[in-house]
Amino acid sequence: MKHKSEALNSKSEIKKSVCPFCLYGCELAINEINRGDFILYKNEYDAKSDINQGRLCARGNLAPTVLNHKRRLAYPLFNNKNVIWNDALKQISSHLKSIPASEIAVTYDTNNTIEELTAIFSFAQELKVDKIARTYLHPESFLSYGISNIENADLKDIANARQILIIGDVFSKSPVIAKPILDAKYADRSHRLFYIDSVNTKLAGFANKFIWTKPNTEPIVLAALILAMGKPAKDMLGDRNFNSLKKLSSRLLEICGVLEKDIQEICQSITANEHSVILCAIDFGKTKDPLLLSLLAQLIAVLIPGKKFLAPALSMVPFGKVGFGSVLEMLDQEKIKALINFGEDFPYYYPQVFPYLNKLDMFIHADTFRNPHISQISGITRNYTLAVPSLLEKSGTINTLWSRQNLKPVAPALNGTKPIPEILDSIVPYSSTKTKPRLNFNSNLNIDDVINRLISFVENYKDNPDFTVIGEETPFAYRGLFENDAETIKINPLNAEHLNIKPDDKVILSINGKEKTYIAKITPSLPNHTAAVSVTTPDNRELFPIQTDDLTKEILVSTASGIIKKVGTGE
């Protein structure tokens, strides 16, 4: 109960904006309570909001905690030590002048507004830098590659759908979308919900048909579905592509372990009703080829008239002039001396790139939190971390799944932080009168490239003799700021029995010579010879290998292969 004097001295103001933690576009309302000596933030829930009717997922509910978190960065750092803003900006500006533009890369990742991204591109243009790349290395970034003539679904399409095909755990990726999907399912007894995944998640319990496939074989299930469509697939793919794929038909079912009758059931259902929606979610380290998975899901939507596609995701980041894989290759060859990055995920979430960054002379990166892993980038002579406001404190425009929305600050920017455009203009003034760069968020690929990639994937597929280690994302994951299960590893009961592992036993996971100790959790939700670890922290993300994708020159993060043994045994 509030003390009377406390209540009288408190002033509150409710501020509304768009929740920035994924692309669903929920309305976020924060009550700012000023009690004189401190400010308290708490969520408010407006049932009249159009998109989410006041509901928020775990990420949205933790917005007040993010605003006042003890790890917020309120001043710039030079080599991980506090530095004055004027000194930092003067040093950066001076040193950049001594580096040729050909040896500079400008990059960006998540949590930038459209206006900030435009400023970043203009800044690079002023520097005459052509190595501009996105550093959002999450596999879902491949969802921005598409198939021509794809139609994107909206909430009305979901509400009117009589068939919904879901690939990947959409409920975990964007929890608020569960309600419209389930409302559509239970509004009509004839509604059919199909679900394809390598993990038996909660979503599977709502599906009329759950296709539980082997890890890494989700694209192969989709390929089998495309073949089952017959003439429409042949007409779109062309005789050569269709016949090449048809030769592999028996191999497709053999690899993924799915029954042909299940493929036929889904195919007949989604082709019989024009009111269908295909949804695809891609998690970190959960599938071997996220680009192929996304393209084949879109291809199914294009093949059938009236079908629409939706890809719930955490972020939408525009293309650069080059793929970041090309930048890494140049870093490895020591052809880049300075890298400038603006966003919140990079490099925190990607320790796999630290060895490349250590070859830099100067690394300038923005952040909203102190990065406890920054000490691992110790080989850089000049390492600057620039404190910027969080998206909750910014104004501008952002993309959502449905439209471009105005972002309004729900709290004032933290004292000591600087807006990105102001930082850029202090380093190298860029003219606002110049032609503003065009941001490109989507790129279409050729059907021939898709089929060639699929055929190569099938022909080169081999079963993993060890454990396939997949990533598990949770809806409350954000920069490792909150409690999580990063120290646990999930395994199948049959594998646990074979290895004499019991719940809460300590086990060692070995991947490419690196060992990490976990607490075992035994669950029937995973297939045989599959293990899952949380990817909410950099330590676990480091387990998953990265490589440059030949087609796009983007960074590809896939599943890992590892060996598990109980602590204290040689088995």
XYZ file of C-alpha atoms in Angstrom:
571
model
C 0.000 0.000 0.000
C 1.288 3.460 -0.913
C 2.127 5.881 1.867
C -0.042 8.998 1.530
C 2.862 11.442 1.299
C 4.589 9.239 -1.270
C 1.490 9.231 -3.441
C 1.164 13.035 -3.174
C 4.791 13.585 -4.182
C 4.641 11.237 -7.175
C 3.979 12.484 -10.692
C 3.203 10.026 -13.449
C 2.893 10.211 -17.220
C 1.988 7.390 -19.596
C 3.931 7.403 -22.872
C 3.027 5.163 -25.797
C 5.141 3.858 -28.647
C 5.829 0.763 -30.732
C 7.595 -2.084 -28.938
C 11.032 -2.296 -30.608
C 12.020 -5.810 -29.490
C 10.652 -7.622 -32.574
C 8.813 -6.803 -35.799
C 5.296 -7.622 -34.590
C 4.611 -3.950 -33.869
C 2.860 -4.217 -30.495
C 1.794 -1.008 -28.830
C 3.931 -0.340 -25.774
C 2.793 1.933 -22.952
C 5.214 2.950 -20.189
C 4.154 4.786 -17.066
C 6.926 7.166 -15.994
C 6.539 7.774 -12.249
C 8.655 10.650 -10.956
C 9.105 10.418 -7.174
C 11.481 13.342 -6.882
C 14.689 11.540 -6.021
C 14.242 8.812 -8.605
C 12.118 7.814 -11.598
C 10.281 4.501 -11.780
C 9.087 2.931 -15.037
C 6.378 0.311 -15.339
C 4.275 -1.194 -18.117
C 0.654 -0.276 -18.749
C -1.638 -2.512 -20.810
C -4.153 -0.924 -23.181
C -6.774 -3.438 -24.305
C -7.810 -1.019 -27.079
C -4.501 -1.282 -28.956
C -5.132 -2.607 -32.464
C -2.229 -5.015 -32.872
C -1.821 -6.650 -29.462
C -4.912 -5.597 -27.436
C -2.636 -4.762 -24.495
C -0.833 -8.100 -24.494
C 2.969 -8.143 -24.384
C 5.465 -10.987 -24.572
C 8.301 -11.429 -22.087
C 10.545 -9.051 -24.037
C 7.996 -6.224 -24.008
C 7.266 -6.782 -20.334
C 10.952 -6.282 -19.519
C 11.142 -2.839 -21.160
C 11.211 -0.982 -17.797
C 14.094 -3.179 -16.649
C 16.064 -2.365 -19.798
C 15.642 1.368 -19.195
C 17.176 1.256 -15.732
C 19.513 -1.707 -16.023
C 22.764 -1.445 -14.090
C 24.790 -2.333 -17.205
C 23.550 0.662 -19.208
C 26.427 2.574 -20.766
C 26.366 6.302 -20.015
C 29.720 7.461 -21.413
C 32.179 6.442 -24.136
C 35.011 3.997 -23.541
C 38.505 3.941 -25.008
C 40.190 0.545 -24.668
C 37.498 -0.296 -22.099
C 38.263 2.777 -19.923
C 36.095 5.860 -19.424
C 36.872 8.767 -21.721
C 35.395 12.248 -22.284
C 33.131 12.573 -25.346
C 35.029 15.494 -26.891
C 38.350 13.680 -26.565
C 36.964 10.467 -28.059
C 35.324 12.170 -31.046
C 38.393 14.328 -31.797
C 40.692 11.308 -31.640
C 38.416 9.257 -33.912
C 38.060 12.085 -36.439
C 41.808 12.742 -36.499
C 42.821 9.123 -36.901
C 40.227 8.376 -39.597
C 41.799 11.099 -41.756
C 45.033 9.117 -41.814
C 43.368 5.926 -43.106
C 42.522 5.539 -46.818
C 38.804 5.082 -47.528
C 39.638 1.737 -49.153
C 40.784 0.466 -45.741
C 37.634 1.505 -43.840
C 34.393 -0.450 -43.419
C 31.131 1.034 -42.131
C 28.657 -1.474 -40.720
C 25.369 -1.552 -38.819
C 23.124 -4.117 -37.161
C 19.887 -3.970 -35.138
C 17.983 -1.293 -33.217
C 18.614 1.610 -35.558
C 15.799 3.813 -36.826
C 15.330 4.494 -40.534
C 16.679 7.994 -39.957
C 19.784 6.646 -38.212
C 20.413 4.128 -40.984
C 20.111 6.910 -43.560
C 22.632 8.962 -41.575
C 25.028 5.985 -41.411
C 24.871 5.518 -45.195
C 25.318 9.274 -45.739
C 28.300 9.255 -43.362
C 29.909 6.408 -45.344
C 29.201 8.308 -48.544
C 30.944 11.389 -47.135
C 33.953 9.237 -46.203
C 33.895 7.745 -49.716
C 33.696 4.273 -48.159
C 32.205 1.567 -50.360
C 32.558 -1.306 -47.873
C 29.156 -0.898 -46.227
C 27.696 -4.082 -44.733
C 25.076 -5.243 -42.264
C 26.392 -7.033 -39.187
C 23.081 -8.559 -38.168
C 24.410 -12.108 -38.441
C 21.333 -13.872 -37.064
C 20.176 -16.520 -39.590
C 16.776 -14.823 -39.840
C 18.493 -12.059 -41.832
C 18.220 -14.431 -44.812
C 14.451 -13.865 -44.735
C 15.146 -10.600 -46.576
C 16.006 -12.656 -49.665
C 12.862 -13.538 -51.549
C 11.086 -15.015 -54.530
C 9.434 -12.770 -57.128
C 5.655 -12.281 -56.835
C 5.539 -13.187 -53.137
C 2.507 -11.742 -51.330
C 2.982 -10.888 -47.676
C 0.222 -11.791 -45.237
C -1.305 -9.475 -42.658
C -3.447 -10.095 -39.584
C -6.645 -10.153 -41.655
C -5.165 -12.892 -43.833
C -4.403 -14.949 -40.720
C -7.935 -14.375 -39.393
C -9.476 -15.468 -42.721
C -7.131 -18.410 -43.309
C -8.591 -21.891 -43.449
C -5.188 -23.538 -43.744
C -2.013 -22.397 -42.010
C 1.377 -24.007 -42.627
C 4.033 -23.079 -40.046
C 7.745 -23.823 -40.387
C 9.763 -23.246 -37.215
C 8.649 -22.148 -33.762
C 6.674 -19.022 -34.611
C 5.126 -18.874 -31.115
C 8.536 -18.521 -29.467
C 9.820 -16.057 -32.059
C 6.782 -13.788 -31.793
C 4.581 -14.953 -28.881
C 1.807 -12.390 -29.420
C 1.044 -13.874 -32.845
C -0.191 -17.052 -31.134
C -3.599 -15.514 -30.366
C -4.663 -14.591 -33.947
C -3.417 -17.958 -35.217
C -5.329 -19.917 -32.572
C -8.390 -17.678 -32.925
C -8.464 -18.562 -36.625
C -8.015 -22.255 -35.860
C -10.866 -22.481 -33.356
C -13.251 -20.218 -35.286
C -13.893 -22.953 -37.851
C -13.875 -26.707 -37.279
C -12.640 -27.271 -40.822
C -9.533 -25.145 -40.199
C -6.252 -27.059 -40.553
C -2.985 -26.108 -38.875
C 0.179 -27.852 -40.083
C 3.524 -27.515 -38.353
C 7.037 -28.554 -39.448
C 9.929 -28.460 -36.982
C 12.862 -30.498 -35.674
C 11.738 -29.848 -32.068
C 8.445 -30.927 -30.524
C 7.452 -27.525 -29.117
C 4.233 -26.344 -27.484
C 3.016 -25.252 -30.904
C 2.916 -28.912 -31.968
C 0.121 -29.539 -29.467
C -2.156 -27.169 -31.396
C -1.385 -28.587 -34.845
C -3.712 -30.900 -36.741
C -0.591 -32.457 -38.230
C 2.911 -32.090 -36.807
C 5.800 -33.106 -39.057
C 8.670 -33.885 -36.701
C 11.677 -33.914 -38.965
C 15.362 -34.494 -38.342
C 17.491 -31.414 -37.564
C 18.732 -29.633 -40.713
C 16.186 -31.367 -42.968
C 13.333 -28.823 -42.846
C 14.183 -27.578 -46.392
C 13.988 -31.169 -47.637
C 10.453 -31.563 -46.258
C 9.481 -28.394 -48.133
C 11.113 -29.727 -51.300
C 9.006 -32.888 -51.002
C 5.897 -30.702 -50.644
C 6.830 -28.739 -53.764
C 7.255 -31.961 -55.763
C 3.888 -33.230 -54.524
C 2.208 -30.178 -56.081
C 2.910 -31.603 -59.536
C 1.945 -29.419 -62.495
C 1.943 -26.002 -60.755
C 5.475 -26.717 -59.523
C 6.584 -27.946 -62.950
C 5.132 -24.875 -64.679
C 6.936 -22.468 -62.358
C 10.245 -24.321 -61.982
C 10.525 -25.347 -65.611
C 10.976 -28.872 -66.974
C 14.707 -29.077 -66.286
C 14.499 -27.954 -62.671
C 11.417 -30.012 -61.888
C 12.801 -33.194 -63.462
C 16.156 -32.751 -61.700
C 14.300 -32.465 -58.412
C 12.000 -35.382 -59.207
C 14.991 -37.698 -59.606
C 15.732 -37.070 -55.939
C 12.168 -37.692 -54.689
C 12.865 -40.979 -52.882
C 16.059 -39.543 -51.419
C 14.135 -36.568 -49.989
C 11.846 -38.744 -47.878
C 14.725 -40.999 -46.869
C 16.729 -38.058 -45.525
C 14.011 -36.302 -43.529
C 12.291 -39.468 -42.287
C 8.805 -38.169 -43.136
C 6.074 -40.441 -44.520
C 4.857 -39.761 -48.055
C 1.220 -39.901 -46.920
C 1.855 -36.998 -44.532
C 3.374 -34.942 -47.351
C 0.366 -35.716 -49.564
C -2.088 -34.795 -46.803
C -0.549 -31.349 -46.311
C -0.225 -30.776 -50.054
C -3.861 -31.657 -50.776
C -5.112 -29.469 -47.941
C -3.160 -26.294 -48.696
C -3.781 -26.519 -52.448
C -7.526 -27.091 -52.034
C -8.248 -23.818 -50.230
C -7.100 -20.437 -51.462
C -7.327 -18.902 -47.988
C -3.993 -20.214 -46.757
C -1.015 -18.612 -45.055
C 2.550 -19.930 -44.810
C 4.614 -18.708 -41.845
C 8.345 -19.276 -41.373
C 10.504 -18.543 -38.320
C 14.260 -19.118 -38.223
C 16.174 -19.498 -34.956
C 19.888 -19.092 -34.306
C 21.811 -22.326 -34.916
C 18.721 -24.433 -35.545
C 19.099 -25.307 -39.211
C 22.010 -25.779 -41.590
C 20.812 -23.598 -44.454
C 18.432 -20.812 -43.330
C 18.478 -19.172 -46.769
C 17.268 -22.325 -48.489
C 14.602 -22.858 -45.816
C 13.239 -19.341 -46.280
C 13.259 -19.492 -50.091
C 11.464 -22.848 -50.276
C 8.791 -21.674 -47.806
C 8.230 -18.626 -50.019
C 8.191 -20.787 -53.145
C 5.293 -22.830 -51.743
C 3.360 -19.596 -51.174
C 4.041 -18.430 -54.736
C 3.131 -21.768 -56.324
C -0.481 -21.695 -55.180
C -2.727 -18.753 -56.179
C -4.044 -16.868 -53.167
C -1.423 -18.136 -50.742
C 0.435 -15.549 -48.672
C 3.679 -15.588 -46.710
C 4.684 -14.157 -43.348
C 8.049 -14.312 -41.589
C 7.883 -13.209 -37.927
C 11.347 -11.979 -36.996
C 13.159 -9.951 -34.374
C 14.649 -7.399 -36.714
C 14.742 -6.163 -40.302
C 18.096 -4.753 -41.392
C 18.722 -3.330 -44.896
C 21.334 -4.638 -47.289
C 24.713 -2.984 -47.548
C 26.864 -2.652 -50.652
C 28.736 -5.866 -49.781
C 28.028 -8.933 -47.668
C 29.739 -9.040 -44.285
C 31.398 -12.293 -45.321
C 33.413 -10.249 -47.829
C 34.365 -7.823 -45.055
C 35.570 -10.702 -42.861
C 37.721 -12.015 -45.702
C 39.331 -8.576 -46.067
C 39.807 -8.355 -42.292
C 41.535 -11.729 -42.350
C 43.837 -10.449 -45.079
C 44.460 -7.265 -43.042
C 43.089 -5.098 -45.849
C 40.788 -3.192 -43.486
C 42.313 -0.972 -40.803
C 39.183 0.616 -39.309
C 35.663 -0.710 -38.791
C 32.798 1.518 -37.614
C 29.608 -0.208 -36.422
C 26.303 1.160 -35.128
C 23.689 -1.061 -33.493
C 23.223 -3.207 -30.396
C 24.022 -6.825 -31.311
C 27.470 -6.571 -32.869
C 29.998 -7.582 -31.710
C 28.419 -8.709 -28.386
C 26.477 -11.669 -29.778
C 29.146 -12.878 -32.219
C 32.409 -13.866 -30.487
C 33.220 -15.945 -33.586
C 34.324 -12.689 -35.262
C 36.616 -11.523 -32.426
C 39.777 -13.015 -33.999
C 39.067 -11.014 -37.166
C 38.412 -7.787 -35.231
C 41.717 -8.194 -33.402
C 43.460 -7.515 -36.716
C 42.039 -3.986 -36.849
C 43.973 -0.844 -36.021
C 40.776 0.953 -34.930
C 37.341 -0.372 -33.968
C 34.522 2.105 -33.303
C 31.205 0.668 -32.183
C 28.058 1.993 -30.553
C 26.338 0.252 -27.680
C 23.684 0.802 -25.033
C 25.216 -1.607 -22.500
C 28.640 -2.456 -21.177
C 29.931 -5.502 -23.031
C 31.672 -7.836 -20.553
C 33.276 -9.680 -23.475
C 34.974 -6.618 -24.978
C 38.226 -7.548 -23.216
C 38.496 -10.471 -25.649
C 39.120 -7.925 -28.407
C 42.491 -6.946 -26.972
C 44.628 -6.774 -30.087
C 43.196 -3.483 -31.327
C 45.265 -0.337 -30.775
C 42.232 1.972 -30.691
C 38.988 0.425 -29.454
C 36.133 2.888 -28.899
C 32.703 2.058 -27.456
C 30.245 4.930 -27.941
C 27.250 5.220 -25.603
C 23.963 5.693 -27.466
C 20.295 5.760 -26.374
C 18.248 2.566 -26.535
C 15.381 2.296 -29.019
C 13.025 2.906 -26.101
C 14.537 6.393 -25.830
C 14.599 7.265 -29.539
C 12.219 8.962 -31.946
C 12.027 8.157 -35.638
C 10.527 5.477 -37.844
C 10.955 1.690 -37.826
C 9.644 -1.196 -39.896
C 7.178 -3.728 -38.517
C 5.685 -6.796 -40.175
C 2.682 -4.753 -41.205
C 3.898 -1.239 -41.990
C 6.376 1.501 -41.192
C 5.598 2.991 -37.759
C 6.534 6.124 -35.849
C 8.739 5.406 -32.862
C 8.316 7.713 -29.883
C 10.545 7.807 -26.795
C 8.909 6.331 -23.692
C 11.714 7.721 -21.543
C 14.343 10.462 -21.913
C 17.725 9.401 -23.230
C 20.107 8.303 -20.504
C 22.381 11.163 -19.423
C 25.764 10.845 -21.094
C 24.546 9.121 -24.263
C 24.611 10.778 -27.678
C 22.324 10.244 -30.703
C 23.949 8.461 -33.632
C 23.508 11.334 -36.163
C 25.190 13.736 -33.714
C 28.114 11.337 -33.256
C 28.542 10.902 -36.999
C 28.401 14.627 -37.688
C 31.031 15.239 -35.000
C 33.412 12.755 -36.621
C 32.889 13.750 -40.259
C 30.221 16.379 -41.037
C 27.922 15.008 -43.700
C 25.781 17.301 -45.820
C 22.010 17.002 -45.507
C 21.572 18.534 -48.968
C 23.132 15.563 -50.738
C 20.981 12.871 -52.289
C 19.888 10.608 -49.470
C 20.801 6.948 -49.926
C 18.004 4.491 -50.647
C 17.653 1.693 -48.095
C 16.943 -1.702 -49.596
C 15.324 -4.223 -47.254
C 14.525 -6.966 -49.807
C 16.251 -8.725 -52.690
C 14.854 -11.385 -55.008
C 16.829 -14.439 -56.115
C 16.564 -16.442 -59.298
C 14.528 -19.691 -59.214
C 17.425 -21.538 -60.880
C 19.740 -20.516 -58.012
C 17.222 -21.825 -55.481
C 16.836 -25.224 -57.170
C 20.579 -25.607 -57.757
C 21.165 -24.863 -54.078
C 18.519 -27.410 -53.078
C 19.945 -30.148 -55.308
C 23.447 -29.517 -53.952
C 22.071 -29.615 -50.397
C 20.394 -32.998 -50.992
C 23.337 -34.545 -52.839
C 25.805 -33.507 -50.134
C 23.641 -34.392 -47.143
C 25.160 -36.818 -44.642
C 23.751 -38.012 -41.336
C 25.733 -36.736 -38.365
C 27.371 -39.652 -36.466
C 27.688 -37.436 -33.373
C 25.180 -35.147 -31.685
C 23.635 -32.400 -33.772
C 23.692 -29.371 -31.483
C 20.976 -26.818 -32.133
C 20.296 -23.391 -30.684
C 17.282 -22.638 -28.521
C 15.970 -19.088 -28.412
C 13.656 -17.863 -25.675
C 11.296 -14.870 -25.941
C 12.857 -13.108 -22.934
C 16.411 -13.181 -24.306
C 17.969 -9.732 -24.576
C 21.698 -9.145 -24.308
C 21.996 -11.741 -21.514
C 20.625 -9.191 -19.046
C 18.148 -11.508 -17.374
C 18.008 -14.958 -15.822
C 18.244 -17.714 -18.424
C 19.095 -21.372 -18.828
C 22.430 -20.818 -20.596
C 24.186 -23.370 -18.367
C 21.904 -26.281 -19.275
C 21.906 -28.693 -22.197
C 18.838 -30.626 -23.289
C 19.079 -34.185 -24.600
C 16.705 -36.972 -25.578
C 15.842 -39.676 -22.945
C 17.182 -42.496 -25.145
C 20.538 -40.754 -25.516
C 20.620 -40.003 -21.796
C 20.006 -43.650 -20.943
C 22.702 -44.802 -23.361
C 25.243 -42.383 -21.811
C 24.053 -43.093 -18.245
C 23.119 -39.441 -17.823
C 20.472 -38.482 -15.307
C 18.704 -35.115 -14.796
C 21.022 -32.417 -13.396
C 24.167 -34.479 -14.043
C 27.178 -32.508 -15.215
C 28.107 -33.265 -18.809
C 30.831 -32.064 -21.154
C 29.998 -30.916 -24.679
C 32.972 -31.021 -27.088
C 32.786 -29.115 -30.384
C 35.832 -28.700 -32.613
C 38.213 -29.259 -29.725
C 36.462 -26.820 -27.397
C 34.828 -28.170 -24.245
C 32.076 -26.659 -22.125
C 30.384 -28.091 -19.041
C 26.586 -28.055 -18.720
C 23.826 -29.334 -16.447
C 21.805 -32.019 -18.240
C 18.077 -31.617 -18.781
C 16.333 -34.632 -20.263
C 13.350 -34.010 -22.531
C 11.400 -36.019 -25.121
C 10.924 -32.847 -27.190
C 14.207 -33.429 -29.039
C 14.888 -36.059 -31.712
C 17.451 -38.794 -31.182
C 21.118 -37.677 -31.265
C 20.126 -34.018 -30.897
C 21.151 -31.631 -28.136
C 19.907 -28.088 -27.542
C 21.613 -25.193 -25.771
C 20.316 -21.713 -25.094
C 21.722 -19.063 -27.435
C 20.924 -16.124 -25.187
C 24.601 -15.600 -24.332
C 27.757 -15.133 -26.446
C 29.470 -18.075 -24.724
C 26.923 -20.472 -26.183
C 26.627 -18.730 -29.535
C 30.353 -19.217 -30.001
C 29.718 -22.964 -30.288
C 28.053 -22.525 -33.676
C 30.326 -22.302 -36.716
C 30.182 -19.398 -39.158
C 31.087 -19.369 -42.817
C 30.619 -17.093 -45.816
C 27.689 -18.061 -48.018
C 28.923 -18.353 -51.616
C 25.720 -16.999 -53.185
C 25.078 -13.923 -51.035
C 28.459 -13.340 -49.341
C 26.528 -13.066 -46.068
C 27.604 -14.867 -42.894
C 25.925 -18.258 -42.500
C 25.440 -19.641 -38.969
C 24.468 -23.309 -38.909
C 23.975 -26.127 -36.422
C 27.023 -27.673 -34.738
C 28.292 -31.229 -34.382
C 29.476 -32.325 -30.957
C 30.250 -35.143 -28.551
C 28.595 -35.402 -25.127
C 29.971 -37.318 -22.176
C 29.145 -37.440 -18.494
C 31.648 -35.730 -16.212
C 33.900 -38.313 -14.605
C 33.620 -40.853 -17.428
C 35.679 -41.442 -20.516
C 32.650 -42.474 -22.517
